[in-house]
Each structure stands twice: as structure tokens, then as C-alpha cells.
PDB file of C-alpha atoms in Angstrom:
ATOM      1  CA  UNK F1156     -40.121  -4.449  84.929  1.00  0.00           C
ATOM      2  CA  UNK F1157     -37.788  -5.153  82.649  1.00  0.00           C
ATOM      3  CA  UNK F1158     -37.127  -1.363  80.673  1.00  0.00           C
ATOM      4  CA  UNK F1159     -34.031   0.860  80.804  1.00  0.00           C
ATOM      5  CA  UNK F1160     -35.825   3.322  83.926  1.00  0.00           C
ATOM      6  CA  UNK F1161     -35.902   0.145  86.293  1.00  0.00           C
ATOM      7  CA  UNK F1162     -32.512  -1.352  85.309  1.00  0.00           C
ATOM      8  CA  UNK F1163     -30.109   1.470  84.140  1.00  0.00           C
ATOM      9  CA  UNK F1164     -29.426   4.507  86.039  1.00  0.00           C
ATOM     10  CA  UNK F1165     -30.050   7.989  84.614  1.00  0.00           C
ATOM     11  CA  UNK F1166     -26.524   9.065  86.072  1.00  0.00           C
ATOM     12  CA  UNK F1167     -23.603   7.894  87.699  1.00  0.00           C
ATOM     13  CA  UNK F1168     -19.812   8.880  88.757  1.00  0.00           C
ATOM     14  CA  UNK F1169     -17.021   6.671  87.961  1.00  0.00           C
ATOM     15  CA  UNK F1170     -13.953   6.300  90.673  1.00  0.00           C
ATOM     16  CA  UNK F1171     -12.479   8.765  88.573  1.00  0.00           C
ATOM     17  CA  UNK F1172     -14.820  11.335  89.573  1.00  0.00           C
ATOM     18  CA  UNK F1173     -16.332  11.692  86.051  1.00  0.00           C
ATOM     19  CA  UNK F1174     -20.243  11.519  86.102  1.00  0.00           C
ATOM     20  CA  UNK F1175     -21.955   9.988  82.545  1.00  0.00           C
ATOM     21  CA  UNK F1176     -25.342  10.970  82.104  1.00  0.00           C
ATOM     22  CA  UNK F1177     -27.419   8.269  79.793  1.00  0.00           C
ATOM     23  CA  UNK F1178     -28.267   9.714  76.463  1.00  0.00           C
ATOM     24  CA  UNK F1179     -30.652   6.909  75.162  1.00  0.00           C
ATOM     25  CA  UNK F1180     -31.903   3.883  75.767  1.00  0.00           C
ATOM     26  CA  UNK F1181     -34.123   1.248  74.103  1.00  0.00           C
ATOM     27  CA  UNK F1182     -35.367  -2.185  74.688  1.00  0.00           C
ATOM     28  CA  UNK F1183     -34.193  -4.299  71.578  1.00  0.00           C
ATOM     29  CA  UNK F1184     -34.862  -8.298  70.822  1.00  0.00           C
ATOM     30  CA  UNK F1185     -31.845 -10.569  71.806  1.00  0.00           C
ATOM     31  CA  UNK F1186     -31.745 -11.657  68.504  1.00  0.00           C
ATOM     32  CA  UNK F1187     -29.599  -8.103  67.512  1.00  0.00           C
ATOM     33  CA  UNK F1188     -27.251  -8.344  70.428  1.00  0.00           C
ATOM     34  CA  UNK F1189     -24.893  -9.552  68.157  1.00  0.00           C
ATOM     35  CA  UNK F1190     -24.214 -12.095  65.236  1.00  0.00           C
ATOM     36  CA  UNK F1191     -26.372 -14.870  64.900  1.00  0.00           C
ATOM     37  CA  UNK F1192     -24.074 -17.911  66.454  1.00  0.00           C
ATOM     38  CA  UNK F1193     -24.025 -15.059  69.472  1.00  0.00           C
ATOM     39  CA  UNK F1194     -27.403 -14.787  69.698  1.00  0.00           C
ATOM     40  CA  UNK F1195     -28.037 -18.785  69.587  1.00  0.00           C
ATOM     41  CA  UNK F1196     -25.881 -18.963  72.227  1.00  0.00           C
ATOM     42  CA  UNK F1197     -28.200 -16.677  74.384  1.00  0.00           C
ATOM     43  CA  UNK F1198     -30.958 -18.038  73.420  1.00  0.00           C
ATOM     44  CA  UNK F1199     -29.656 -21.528  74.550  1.00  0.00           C
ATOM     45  CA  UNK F1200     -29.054 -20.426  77.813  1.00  0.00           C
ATOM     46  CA  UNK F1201     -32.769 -18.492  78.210  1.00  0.00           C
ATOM     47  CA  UNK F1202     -32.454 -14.889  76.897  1.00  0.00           C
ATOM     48  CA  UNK F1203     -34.980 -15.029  74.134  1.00  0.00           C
ATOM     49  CA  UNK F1204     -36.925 -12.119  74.502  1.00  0.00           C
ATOM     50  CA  UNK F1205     -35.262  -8.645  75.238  1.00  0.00           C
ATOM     51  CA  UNK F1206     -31.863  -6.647  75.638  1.00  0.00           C
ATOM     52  CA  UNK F1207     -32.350  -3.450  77.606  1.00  0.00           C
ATOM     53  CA  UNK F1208     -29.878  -1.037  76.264  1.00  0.00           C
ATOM     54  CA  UNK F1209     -28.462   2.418  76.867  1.00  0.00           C
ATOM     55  CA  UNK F1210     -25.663   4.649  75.687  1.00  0.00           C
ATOM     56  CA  UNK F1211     -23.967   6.885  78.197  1.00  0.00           C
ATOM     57  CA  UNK F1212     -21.949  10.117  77.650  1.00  0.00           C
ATOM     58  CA  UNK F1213     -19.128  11.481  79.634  1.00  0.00           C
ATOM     59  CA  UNK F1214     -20.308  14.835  81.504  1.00  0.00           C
ATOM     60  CA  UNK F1215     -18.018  18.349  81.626  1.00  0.00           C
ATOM     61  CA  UNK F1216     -16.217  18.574  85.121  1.00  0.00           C
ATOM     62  CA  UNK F1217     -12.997  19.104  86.163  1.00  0.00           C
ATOM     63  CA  UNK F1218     -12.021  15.429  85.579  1.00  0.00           C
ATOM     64  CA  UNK F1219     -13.499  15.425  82.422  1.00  0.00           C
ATOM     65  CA  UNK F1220     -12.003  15.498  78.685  1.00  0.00           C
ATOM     66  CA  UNK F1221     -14.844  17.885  76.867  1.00  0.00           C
ATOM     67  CA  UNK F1222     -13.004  17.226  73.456  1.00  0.00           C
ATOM     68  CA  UNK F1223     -12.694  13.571  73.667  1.00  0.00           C
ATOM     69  CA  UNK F1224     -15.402  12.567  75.600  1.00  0.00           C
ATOM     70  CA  UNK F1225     -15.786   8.852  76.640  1.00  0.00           C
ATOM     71  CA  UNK F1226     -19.065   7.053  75.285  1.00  0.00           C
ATOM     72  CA  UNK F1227     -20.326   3.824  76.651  1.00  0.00           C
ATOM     73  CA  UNK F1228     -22.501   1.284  75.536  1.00  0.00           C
ATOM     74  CA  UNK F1229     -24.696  -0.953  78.101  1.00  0.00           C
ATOM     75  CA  UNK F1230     -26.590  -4.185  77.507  1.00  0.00           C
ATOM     76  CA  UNK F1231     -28.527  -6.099  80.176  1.00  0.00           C
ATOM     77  CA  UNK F1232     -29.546  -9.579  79.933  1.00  0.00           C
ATOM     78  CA  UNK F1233     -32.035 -11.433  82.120  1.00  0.00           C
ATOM     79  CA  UNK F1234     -31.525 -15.207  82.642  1.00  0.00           C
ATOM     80  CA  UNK F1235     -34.184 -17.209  84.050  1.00  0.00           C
ATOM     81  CA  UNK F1236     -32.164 -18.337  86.695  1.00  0.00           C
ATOM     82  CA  UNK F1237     -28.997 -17.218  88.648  1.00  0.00           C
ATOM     83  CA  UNK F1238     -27.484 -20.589  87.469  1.00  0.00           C
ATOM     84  CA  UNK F1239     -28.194 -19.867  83.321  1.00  0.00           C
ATOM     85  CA  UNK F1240     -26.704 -16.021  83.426  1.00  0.00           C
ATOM     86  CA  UNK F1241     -23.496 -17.555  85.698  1.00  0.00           C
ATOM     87  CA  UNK F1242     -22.927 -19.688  82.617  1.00  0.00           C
ATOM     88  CA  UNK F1243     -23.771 -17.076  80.246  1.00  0.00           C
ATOM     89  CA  UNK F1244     -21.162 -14.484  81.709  1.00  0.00           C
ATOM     90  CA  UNK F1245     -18.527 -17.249  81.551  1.00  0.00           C
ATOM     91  CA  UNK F1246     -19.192 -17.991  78.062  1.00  0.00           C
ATOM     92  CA  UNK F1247     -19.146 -13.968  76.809  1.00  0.00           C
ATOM     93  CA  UNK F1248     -15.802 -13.438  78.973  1.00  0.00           C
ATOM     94  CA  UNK F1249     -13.950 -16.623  78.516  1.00  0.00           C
ATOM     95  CA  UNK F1250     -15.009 -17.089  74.552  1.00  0.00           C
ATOM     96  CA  UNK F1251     -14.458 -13.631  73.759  1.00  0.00           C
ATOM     97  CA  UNK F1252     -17.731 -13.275  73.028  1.00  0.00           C
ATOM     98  CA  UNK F1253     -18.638  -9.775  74.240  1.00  0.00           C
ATOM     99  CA  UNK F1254     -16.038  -8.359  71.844  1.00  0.00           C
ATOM    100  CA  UNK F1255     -18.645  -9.640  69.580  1.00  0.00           C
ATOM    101  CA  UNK F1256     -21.802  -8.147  70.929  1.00  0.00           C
ATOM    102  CA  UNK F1257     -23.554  -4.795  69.185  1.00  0.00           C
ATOM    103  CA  UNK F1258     -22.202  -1.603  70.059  1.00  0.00           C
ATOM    104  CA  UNK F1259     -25.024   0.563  69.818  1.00  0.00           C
ATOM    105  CA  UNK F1260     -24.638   4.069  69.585  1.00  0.00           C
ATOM    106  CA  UNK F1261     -27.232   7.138  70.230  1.00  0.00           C
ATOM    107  CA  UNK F1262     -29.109   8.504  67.605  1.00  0.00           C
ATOM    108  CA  UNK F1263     -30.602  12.442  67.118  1.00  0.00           C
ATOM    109  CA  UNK F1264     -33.629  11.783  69.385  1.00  0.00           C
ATOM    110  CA  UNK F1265     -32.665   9.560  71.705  1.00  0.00           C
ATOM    111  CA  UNK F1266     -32.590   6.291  69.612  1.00  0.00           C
ATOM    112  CA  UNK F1267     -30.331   3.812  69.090  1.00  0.00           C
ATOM    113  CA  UNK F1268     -28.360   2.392  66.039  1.00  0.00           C
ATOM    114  CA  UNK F1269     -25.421   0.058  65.786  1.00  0.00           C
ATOM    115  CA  UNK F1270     -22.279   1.763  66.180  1.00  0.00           C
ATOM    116  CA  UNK F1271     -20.264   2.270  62.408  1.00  0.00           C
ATOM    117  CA  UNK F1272     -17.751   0.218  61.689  1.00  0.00           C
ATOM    118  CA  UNK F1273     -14.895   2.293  62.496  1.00  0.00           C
ATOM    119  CA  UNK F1274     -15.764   2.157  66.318  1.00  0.00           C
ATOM    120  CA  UNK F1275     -14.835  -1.860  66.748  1.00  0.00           C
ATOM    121  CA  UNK F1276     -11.319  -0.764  65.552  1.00  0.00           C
ATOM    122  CA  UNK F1277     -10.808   1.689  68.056  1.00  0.00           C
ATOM    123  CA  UNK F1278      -9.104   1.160  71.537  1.00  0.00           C
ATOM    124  CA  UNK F1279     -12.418  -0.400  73.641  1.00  0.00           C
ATOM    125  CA  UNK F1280     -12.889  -1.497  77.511  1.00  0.00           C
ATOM    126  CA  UNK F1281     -15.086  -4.371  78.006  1.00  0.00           C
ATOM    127  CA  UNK F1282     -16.300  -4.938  81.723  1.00  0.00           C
ATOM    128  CA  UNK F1283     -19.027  -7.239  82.450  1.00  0.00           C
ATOM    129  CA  UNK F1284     -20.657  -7.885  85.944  1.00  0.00           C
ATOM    130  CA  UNK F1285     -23.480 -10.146  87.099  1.00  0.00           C
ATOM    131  CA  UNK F1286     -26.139  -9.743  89.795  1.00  0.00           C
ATOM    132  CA  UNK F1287     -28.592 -12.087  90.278  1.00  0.00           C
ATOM    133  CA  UNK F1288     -30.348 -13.107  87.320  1.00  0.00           C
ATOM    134  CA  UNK F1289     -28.767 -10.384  85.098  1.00  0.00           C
ATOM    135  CA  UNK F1290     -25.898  -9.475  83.649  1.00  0.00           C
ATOM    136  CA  UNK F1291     -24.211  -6.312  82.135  1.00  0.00           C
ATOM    137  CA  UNK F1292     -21.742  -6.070  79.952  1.00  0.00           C
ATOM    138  CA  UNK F1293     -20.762  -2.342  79.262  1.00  0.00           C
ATOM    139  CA  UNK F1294     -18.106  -1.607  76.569  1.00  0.00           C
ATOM    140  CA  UNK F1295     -16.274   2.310  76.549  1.00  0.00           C
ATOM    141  CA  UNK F1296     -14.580   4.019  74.057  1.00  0.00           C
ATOM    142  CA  UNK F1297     -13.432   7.449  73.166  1.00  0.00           C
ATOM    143  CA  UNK F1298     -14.820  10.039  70.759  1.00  0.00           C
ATOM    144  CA  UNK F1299     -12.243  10.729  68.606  1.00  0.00           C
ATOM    145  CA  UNK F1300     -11.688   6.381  68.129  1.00  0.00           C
ATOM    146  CA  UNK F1301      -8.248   6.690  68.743  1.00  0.00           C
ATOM    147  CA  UNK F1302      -6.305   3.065  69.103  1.00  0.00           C
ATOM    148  CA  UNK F1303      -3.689   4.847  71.838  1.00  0.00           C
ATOM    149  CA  UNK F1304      -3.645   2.420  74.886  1.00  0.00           C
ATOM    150  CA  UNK F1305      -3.168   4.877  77.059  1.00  0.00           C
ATOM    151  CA  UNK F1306      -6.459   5.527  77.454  1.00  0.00           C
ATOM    152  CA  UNK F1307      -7.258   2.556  79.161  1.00  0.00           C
ATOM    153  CA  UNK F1308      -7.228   3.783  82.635  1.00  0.00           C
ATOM    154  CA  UNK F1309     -10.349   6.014  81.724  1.00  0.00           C
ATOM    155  CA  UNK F1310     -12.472   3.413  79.784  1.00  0.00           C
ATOM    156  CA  UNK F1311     -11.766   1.112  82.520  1.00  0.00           C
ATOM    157  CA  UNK F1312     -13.156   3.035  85.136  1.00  0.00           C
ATOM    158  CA  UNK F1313     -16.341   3.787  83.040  1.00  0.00           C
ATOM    159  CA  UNK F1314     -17.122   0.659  81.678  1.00  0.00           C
ATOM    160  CA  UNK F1315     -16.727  -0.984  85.519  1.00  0.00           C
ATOM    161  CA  UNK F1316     -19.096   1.756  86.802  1.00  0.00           C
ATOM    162  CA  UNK F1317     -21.392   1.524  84.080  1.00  0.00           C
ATOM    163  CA  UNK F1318     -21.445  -2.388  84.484  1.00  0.00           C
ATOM    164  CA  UNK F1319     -22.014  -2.278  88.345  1.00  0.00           C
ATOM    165  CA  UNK F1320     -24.423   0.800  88.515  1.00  0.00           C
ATOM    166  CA  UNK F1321     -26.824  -1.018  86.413  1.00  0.00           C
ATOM    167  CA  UNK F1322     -29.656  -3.870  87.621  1.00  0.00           C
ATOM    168  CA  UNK F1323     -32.948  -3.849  89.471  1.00  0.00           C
ATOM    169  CA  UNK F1324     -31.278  -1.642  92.292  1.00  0.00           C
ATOM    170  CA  UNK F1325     -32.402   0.998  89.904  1.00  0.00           C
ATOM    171  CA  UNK F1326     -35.742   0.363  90.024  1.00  0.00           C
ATOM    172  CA  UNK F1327     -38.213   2.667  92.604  1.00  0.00           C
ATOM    173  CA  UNK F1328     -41.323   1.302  91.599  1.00  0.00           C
TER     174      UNK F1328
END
């Protein structure tokens, strides 16, 4: 089924030994995944329907940074073929285009809402993977929306981990 239990995982540990717990999910039309020429472009290549998405939170450990804590923000696209989402990853990583896609933050409750403003001009990671038919593209930043690129080690290792932990692996149905 296509829902955030079968394709995201509840938890997972980056190589960094810092586990992110997801804090909300939702199932939202392709048509808000991002600006409209964005969204065209998805639906061109088959992903009309839905975009399963969930936020993630950095966890406290010993690796972790409790007053900064890293957030990321998952989507997951289904392609009717392996072919169509090939061609859609290289067209959202080559043309930029998953800079452009909505950041979605969590909301009291466990909803979702686009992420304000001030979080596209913070320092982000974009990683985007592709198994099979689907394909992830998971974009981390940092609480406090600081621009210092020194962070990038961190977001890097959650965004990859966030990308790769998600798909129908995840489903136990």
C-alpha cells in the first residue's frame, strides 16, 4: 500500500550513530510537492496521484546535538515503471529541481504544513535515492536555521539515511 507505515520507517540510525524517530507523516496530492511547473513535470512522467510524506526528528544520545537538533523532511514518489522514476530522479537532481520541492514541516498533532519561509534560506542537505519504482528525496536541516557550512557532515548523513531507509522494505503486511 502506498501510506507512510509501508514505505517510511518509524526509526532509523544514521552512520553517525544518531537515531531520528518520525514525528508525522501524511499522504498529500503530487500536485503540492512543489510549484506548479514542478508538479507538471511529475505528472508528465506518471506521479499524478500521491506523495507519501514524513518529517523526522533527531533523537537525544550521545552523538546527538539536543539544542540544535537536525529535522528532516521525506517525500516518496511512485512511478509506474522503473524506467519513468529513473528519468524522474535525473530530472530533480540534474535540474535542480528538488531544491524546489515542499519542505514540509510537523505540526502540533502530528500534521504536516509547509515549512516557513525562513527554512529554504538556511544551510540544507538534499539526498535523493531510487529503488525500484520509487524514489526519495529527503532534505535535512538544523533547528536553529543556521547558514554555517559546517554542518554539512551531519545533514549529510541524515538526509542519505533517511533517503535509503525508506521504500516498500518497510512494509510487513
Amino acid at each position: 500500500p502506498f501510506t507512510a507505515d509501508a514505505l517510511l520507517p518509524r526509526r532509523f540510525t544514521n552512520d553517525m550513530d544518531i537515531e531520528f524517530a518520525r514525528i508525522a507523516e501524511d499522504t498529500r496530492l503530487s500536485r503540492e510537492a512543489g510549484p506548479s511547473d514542478l508538479a507538471e513535470e511529475l505528472a508528465r512522467r506518471g506521479c499524478t496521484e500521491e506523495v507519501v510524506v514524513g518529517v523526522y526528528a533527531e533523537q537525544p544520545g550521545p552523538h546527538a546535538t539536543p539544542e540544535n537538533p537536525v529535522y528532516i523532511c521525506v517525500q516518496v514518489f511512485a512511478f509506474p515503471d522503473v524506467a519513468t522514476a529513473q528519468d524522474a530522479h535525473k530530472h530533480l537532481g540534474d535540474g535542480g529541481g528538488s531544491w524546489r520541492l515542499t519542505m514540509w514541516s510537523a505540526r502540533d498533532g502530528g500534521g504536516l504544513a509547509p515549512s516557513p519561509d525562513k527554512v529554504y534560506r538556511s544551510y540544507r542537505w538534499r539526498y535523493s535515492w531510487r529503488a525500484h519504482r520509487y524514489l526519495t528525496v529527503a532534505l535535512a536541516y538544523r533547528a536553529d536555521l543556521t547558514n554555517d557550512g559546517s554542518i554539512g557532515p551531519w545533514l549529510a548523513a541524515a538526509a542519505r539515511r533517511a533517503a535509503v531507509s525508506t521504500g516498500p522494505q518497510n512494509h510487513h503486511g
